[in-house]
Amino acid sequence: MTTANRGLTRRELLSRASAAGAAFVTGAGFVAAPDAAWAYETAHIDPGAFATLVQMARDIYPHDRIPDEHYVLAVKGYDTPEAAPGITAGIAALDAAAQGRGHASYLATGWERDRVDILRGMEDGAFFQQIRGGLVTGLYNQKAVWPIFGYEGESFSKGGYIDRGFNDINWL
């Protein structure tokens, strides 16, 4: 029997069935990264707009060693009924700016430097400032990212920094 006439293997059948079942379980507000590094179910923001917001967060504060799920945690606070209209309008303006530069959308803009140029055109606006300001605490207050930067947390309870490696920072 040739491979062309063989049909589906059991492994292929199970794989396809699992993928089809997952599509029915997740629902309409489900956002997953193309590389499956993170997934989030949105309640008030369109999944595409939320994925754009995560990419925007990564482009504003780019850290190659920080996984996407930490950026998701940093912006998930915007998925509220109060914030959703402003976020939706801001993402629409971001996409319009990308289209003005010849891209299908901000998220579809392949090169980071092109996305950064789009953001630079919007950096004085209220939407950009809102997201940038929220990321300062939303991203850097996560205890899981502190070790990436060599930050050990507060030192008062441990006797202070003077006796605990005050000058051993190796990443500066």
Short mmCIF file of the C-alpha atoms (twelve columns), coordinates in Angstrom:
data_MODEL
# 
_entry.id   MODEL 
# 
loop_
_atom_site.group_PDB 
_atom_site.id 
_atom_site.type_symbol 
_atom_site.label_atom_id 
_atom_site.label_alt_id 
_atom_site.label_comp_id 
_atom_site.label_asym_id 
_atom_site.label_seq_id 
_atom_site.Cartn_x 
_atom_site.Cartn_y 
_atom_site.Cartn_z 
_atom_site.pdbx_PDB_model_num 
ATOM 1   C CA . MET A 1   0.000   0.000  0.000  1 
ATOM 2   C CA . THR A 2   1.385   3.406  -0.907 1 
ATOM 3   C CA . THR A 3   1.366   6.356  1.430  1 
ATOM 4   C CA . ALA A 4   -1.031  8.254  -0.841 1 
ATOM 5   C CA . ASN A 5   -3.721  5.559  -0.428 1 
ATOM 6   C CA . ARG A 6   -3.116  4.912  3.239  1 
ATOM 7   C CA . GLY A 7   -5.541  7.472  4.711  1 
ATOM 8   C CA . LEU A 8   -5.240  8.907  8.205  1 
ATOM 9   C CA . THR A 9   -3.109  7.264  10.819 1 
ATOM 10  C CA . ARG A 10  -4.476  6.927  14.320 1 
ATOM 11  C CA . ARG A 11  -2.076  9.662  15.490 1 
ATOM 12  C CA . GLU A 12  -3.248  12.077 12.776 1 
ATOM 13  C CA . LEU A 13  -6.901  11.352 13.572 1 
ATOM 14  C CA . LEU A 14  -6.422  11.992 17.301 1 
ATOM 15  C CA . SER A 15  -4.438  15.150 16.610 1 
ATOM 16  C CA . ARG A 16  -7.116  16.577 14.323 1 
ATOM 17  C CA . ALA A 17  -9.927  15.584 16.668 1 
ATOM 18  C CA . SER A 18  -8.175  17.280 19.591 1 
ATOM 19  C CA . ALA A 19  -7.717  20.478 17.612 1 
ATOM 20  C CA . ALA A 20  -11.361 20.503 16.526 1 
ATOM 21  C CA . GLY A 21  -12.545 19.824 20.077 1 
ATOM 22  C CA . ALA A 22  -10.400 22.637 21.449 1 
ATOM 23  C CA . ALA A 23  -11.983 25.071 18.993 1 
ATOM 24  C CA . PHE A 24  -15.414 24.304 20.438 1 
ATOM 25  C CA . VAL A 25  -14.298 24.476 24.073 1 
ATOM 26  C CA . THR A 26  -12.472 27.790 23.995 1 
ATOM 27  C CA . GLY A 27  -15.231 30.134 22.861 1 
ATOM 28  C CA . ALA A 28  -15.238 33.462 21.053 1 
ATOM 29  C CA . GLY A 29  -13.163 35.555 23.463 1 
ATOM 30  C CA . PHE A 30  -10.165 33.245 23.520 1 
ATOM 31  C CA . VAL A 31  -6.783  34.597 22.454 1 
ATOM 32  C CA . ALA A 32  -3.789  32.314 21.959 1 
ATOM 33  C CA . ALA A 33  -0.362  33.248 20.745 1 
ATOM 34  C CA . PRO A 34  0.705   31.767 17.418 1 
ATOM 35  C CA . ASP A 35  3.544   29.968 19.197 1 
ATOM 36  C CA . ALA A 36  1.194   28.827 22.020 1 
ATOM 37  C CA . ALA A 37  3.335   30.561 24.628 1 
ATOM 38  C CA . TRP A 38  0.283   32.136 26.250 1 
ATOM 39  C CA . ALA A 39  -3.479  32.110 26.105 1 
ATOM 40  C CA . TYR A 40  -6.082  34.374 27.652 1 
ATOM 41  C CA . GLU A 41  -9.850  34.495 27.495 1 
ATOM 42  C CA . THR A 42  -11.054 38.064 27.055 1 
ATOM 43  C CA . ALA A 43  -14.334 39.276 28.490 1 
ATOM 44  C CA . HIS A 44  -14.703 42.841 27.153 1 
ATOM 45  C CA . ILE A 45  -11.996 43.406 24.532 1 
ATOM 46  C CA . ASP A 46  -11.984 41.753 21.125 1 
ATOM 47  C CA . PRO A 47  -9.382  38.937 21.063 1 
ATOM 48  C CA . GLY A 48  -7.574  40.498 18.104 1 
ATOM 49  C CA . ALA A 49  -7.399  43.859 19.876 1 
ATOM 50  C CA . PHE A 50  -6.079  42.160 23.008 1 
ATOM 51  C CA . ALA A 51  -3.366  40.360 21.022 1 
ATOM 52  C CA . THR A 52  -2.444  43.747 19.509 1 
ATOM 53  C CA . LEU A 53  -2.285  45.230 23.015 1 
ATOM 54  C CA . VAL A 54  0.111   42.480 24.125 1 
ATOM 55  C CA . GLN A 55  2.343   43.108 21.093 1 
ATOM 56  C CA . MET A 56  2.244   46.832 21.798 1 
ATOM 57  C CA . ALA A 57  3.319   46.170 25.394 1 
ATOM 58  C CA . ARG A 58  6.238   44.058 24.197 1 
ATOM 59  C CA . ASP A 59  7.271   46.766 21.725 1 
ATOM 60  C CA . ILE A 60  7.140   49.535 24.350 1 
ATOM 61  C CA . TYR A 61  9.227   47.615 26.900 1 
ATOM 62  C CA . PRO A 62  11.089  44.947 24.908 1 
ATOM 63  C CA . HIS A 63  12.846  42.280 26.932 1 
ATOM 64  C CA . ASP A 64  13.803  39.141 25.051 1 
ATOM 65  C CA . ARG A 65  14.150  37.159 28.281 1 
ATOM 66  C CA . ILE A 66  10.640  37.961 29.553 1 
ATOM 67  C CA . PRO A 67  8.006   35.519 28.230 1 
ATOM 68  C CA . ASP A 68  4.817   36.861 26.630 1 
ATOM 69  C CA . GLU A 69  2.615   35.638 29.484 1 
ATOM 70  C CA . HIS A 70  4.070   38.348 31.730 1 
ATOM 71  C CA . TYR A 71  3.071   40.984 29.182 1 
ATOM 72  C CA . VAL A 72  -0.417  39.433 29.135 1 
ATOM 73  C CA . LEU A 73  -0.614  39.755 32.919 1 
ATOM 74  C CA . ALA A 74  0.551   43.370 32.646 1 
ATOM 75  C CA . VAL A 75  -2.273  44.390 30.276 1 
ATOM 76  C CA . LYS A 76  -5.117  42.121 31.389 1 
ATOM 77  C CA . GLY A 77  -6.364  44.896 33.690 1 
ATOM 78  C CA . TYR A 78  -7.598  46.750 30.595 1 
ATOM 79  C CA . ASP A 79  -10.117 43.966 29.881 1 
ATOM 80  C CA . THR A 80  -12.882 45.672 31.862 1 
ATOM 81  C CA . PRO A 81  -16.195 47.220 30.795 1 
ATOM 82  C CA . GLU A 82  -14.883 50.681 31.737 1 
ATOM 83  C CA . ALA A 83  -11.563 50.457 29.885 1 
ATOM 84  C CA . ALA A 84  -12.678 48.467 26.823 1 
ATOM 85  C CA . PRO A 85  -14.076 51.374 24.737 1 
ATOM 86  C CA . GLY A 86  -10.879 53.422 25.117 1 
ATOM 87  C CA . ILE A 87  -8.669  50.417 24.393 1 
ATOM 88  C CA . THR A 88  -10.738 49.490 21.338 1 
ATOM 89  C CA . ALA A 89  -10.512 53.056 20.013 1 
ATOM 90  C CA . GLY A 90  -6.776  53.194 20.719 1 
ATOM 91  C CA . ILE A 91  -6.136  49.899 18.941 1 
ATOM 92  C CA . ALA A 92  -8.215  51.129 15.973 1 
ATOM 93  C CA . ALA A 93  -6.029  54.268 15.818 1 
ATOM 94  C CA . LEU A 94  -2.912  52.095 16.064 1 
ATOM 95  C CA . ASP A 95  -4.131  49.918 13.202 1 
ATOM 96  C CA . ALA A 96  -5.002  53.018 11.154 1 
ATOM 97  C CA . ALA A 97  -1.475  54.350 11.699 1 
ATOM 98  C CA . ALA A 98  -0.070  51.004 10.560 1 
ATOM 99  C CA . GLN A 99  -2.296  51.025 7.482  1 
ATOM 100 C CA . GLY A 100 -1.098  54.554 6.730  1 
ATOM 101 C CA . ARG A 101 2.407   53.091 6.520  1 
ATOM 102 C CA . GLY A 102 1.361   50.297 4.169  1 
ATOM 103 C CA . HIS A 103 0.729   47.454 6.640  1 
ATOM 104 C CA . ALA A 104 -2.491  45.486 7.039  1 
ATOM 105 C CA . SER A 105 -2.573  46.192 10.800 1 
ATOM 106 C CA . TYR A 106 -0.229  46.845 13.696 1 
ATOM 107 C CA . LEU A 107 -0.173  43.172 14.621 1 
ATOM 108 C CA . ALA A 108 0.529   42.177 11.013 1 
ATOM 109 C CA . THR A 109 3.541   44.499 10.855 1 
ATOM 110 C CA . GLY A 110 6.380   42.006 10.709 1 
ATOM 111 C CA . TRP A 111 9.404   44.048 11.707 1 
ATOM 112 C CA . GLU A 112 9.819   45.384 15.227 1 
ATOM 113 C CA . ARG A 113 11.475  48.574 13.998 1 
ATOM 114 C CA . ASP A 114 8.406   49.299 11.813 1 
ATOM 115 C CA . ARG A 115 6.084   48.808 14.804 1 
ATOM 116 C CA . VAL A 116 8.307   51.060 16.934 1 
ATOM 117 C CA . ASP A 117 8.122   53.752 14.231 1 
ATOM 118 C CA . ILE A 118 4.325   53.505 14.350 1 
ATOM 119 C CA . LEU A 119 4.405   53.833 18.144 1 
ATOM 120 C CA . ARG A 120 6.733   56.841 17.953 1 
ATOM 121 C CA . GLY A 121 4.114   58.587 15.845 1 
ATOM 122 C CA . MET A 122 1.585   58.054 18.657 1 
ATOM 123 C CA . GLU A 123 3.773   58.485 21.740 1 
ATOM 124 C CA . ASP A 124 2.390   61.918 22.664 1 
ATOM 125 C CA . GLY A 125 -1.203  60.675 22.591 1 
ATOM 126 C CA . ALA A 126 -3.297  59.748 25.614 1 
ATOM 127 C CA . PHE A 127 -3.705  56.105 24.573 1 
ATOM 128 C CA . PHE A 128 0.029   55.463 24.287 1 
ATOM 129 C CA . GLN A 129 0.737   57.254 27.578 1 
ATOM 130 C CA . GLN A 130 -1.984  55.247 29.339 1 
ATOM 131 C CA . ILE A 131 -0.555  51.920 28.184 1 
ATOM 132 C CA . ARG A 132 3.083   52.922 28.784 1 
ATOM 133 C CA . GLY A 133 2.305   54.213 32.269 1 
ATOM 134 C CA . GLY A 134 0.334   51.104 33.207 1 
ATOM 135 C CA . LEU A 135 3.134   48.848 32.016 1 
ATOM 136 C CA . VAL A 136 5.656   50.365 34.397 1 
ATOM 137 C CA . THR A 137 3.889   48.827 37.346 1 
ATOM 138 C CA . GLY A 138 1.985   46.076 35.548 1 
ATOM 139 C CA . LEU A 139 5.129   44.475 34.153 1 
ATOM 140 C CA . TYR A 140 7.879   45.343 36.616 1 
ATOM 141 C CA . ASN A 141 5.876   44.667 39.797 1 
ATOM 142 C CA . GLN A 142 5.561   40.984 38.916 1 
ATOM 143 C CA . LYS A 143 7.778   39.024 41.287 1 
ATOM 144 C CA . ALA A 144 8.320   36.378 38.607 1 
ATOM 145 C CA . VAL A 145 10.286  38.829 36.413 1 
ATOM 146 C CA . TRP A 146 12.515  40.180 39.198 1 
ATOM 147 C CA . PRO A 147 15.111  37.376 38.997 1 
ATOM 148 C CA . ILE A 148 15.527  38.060 35.266 1 
ATOM 149 C CA . PHE A 149 16.890  41.499 36.168 1 
ATOM 150 C CA . GLY A 150 18.847  40.318 39.206 1 
ATOM 151 C CA . TYR A 151 16.495  42.052 41.652 1 
ATOM 152 C CA . GLU A 152 16.029  40.091 44.867 1 
ATOM 153 C CA . GLY A 153 13.128  42.125 46.209 1 
ATOM 154 C CA . GLU A 154 13.024  44.372 49.236 1 
ATOM 155 C CA . SER A 155 15.995  44.088 51.549 1 
ATOM 156 C CA . PHE A 156 14.850  45.630 54.815 1 
ATOM 157 C CA . SER A 157 13.648  42.310 56.226 1 
ATOM 158 C CA . LYS A 158 17.001  40.758 55.275 1 
ATOM 159 C CA . GLY A 159 19.241  43.389 56.856 1 
ATOM 160 C CA . GLY A 160 19.536  45.863 53.971 1 
ATOM 161 C CA . TYR A 161 21.601  45.983 50.798 1 
ATOM 162 C CA . ILE A 162 24.945  47.063 52.268 1 
ATOM 163 C CA . ASP A 163 25.770  43.627 53.680 1 
ATOM 164 C CA . ARG A 164 24.021  41.653 50.933 1 
ATOM 165 C CA . GLY A 165 25.892  42.286 47.679 1 
ATOM 166 C CA . PHE A 166 25.383  46.035 47.329 1 
ATOM 167 C CA . ASN A 167 27.747  46.239 44.382 1 
ATOM 168 C CA . ASP A 168 27.541  42.814 42.753 1 
ATOM 169 C CA . ILE A 169 25.155  43.733 39.945 1 
ATOM 170 C CA . ASN A 170 26.619  42.182 36.824 1 
ATOM 171 C CA . TRP A 171 24.079  43.320 34.229 1 
ATOM 172 C CA . LEU A 172 24.849  47.062 34.243 1 
# 
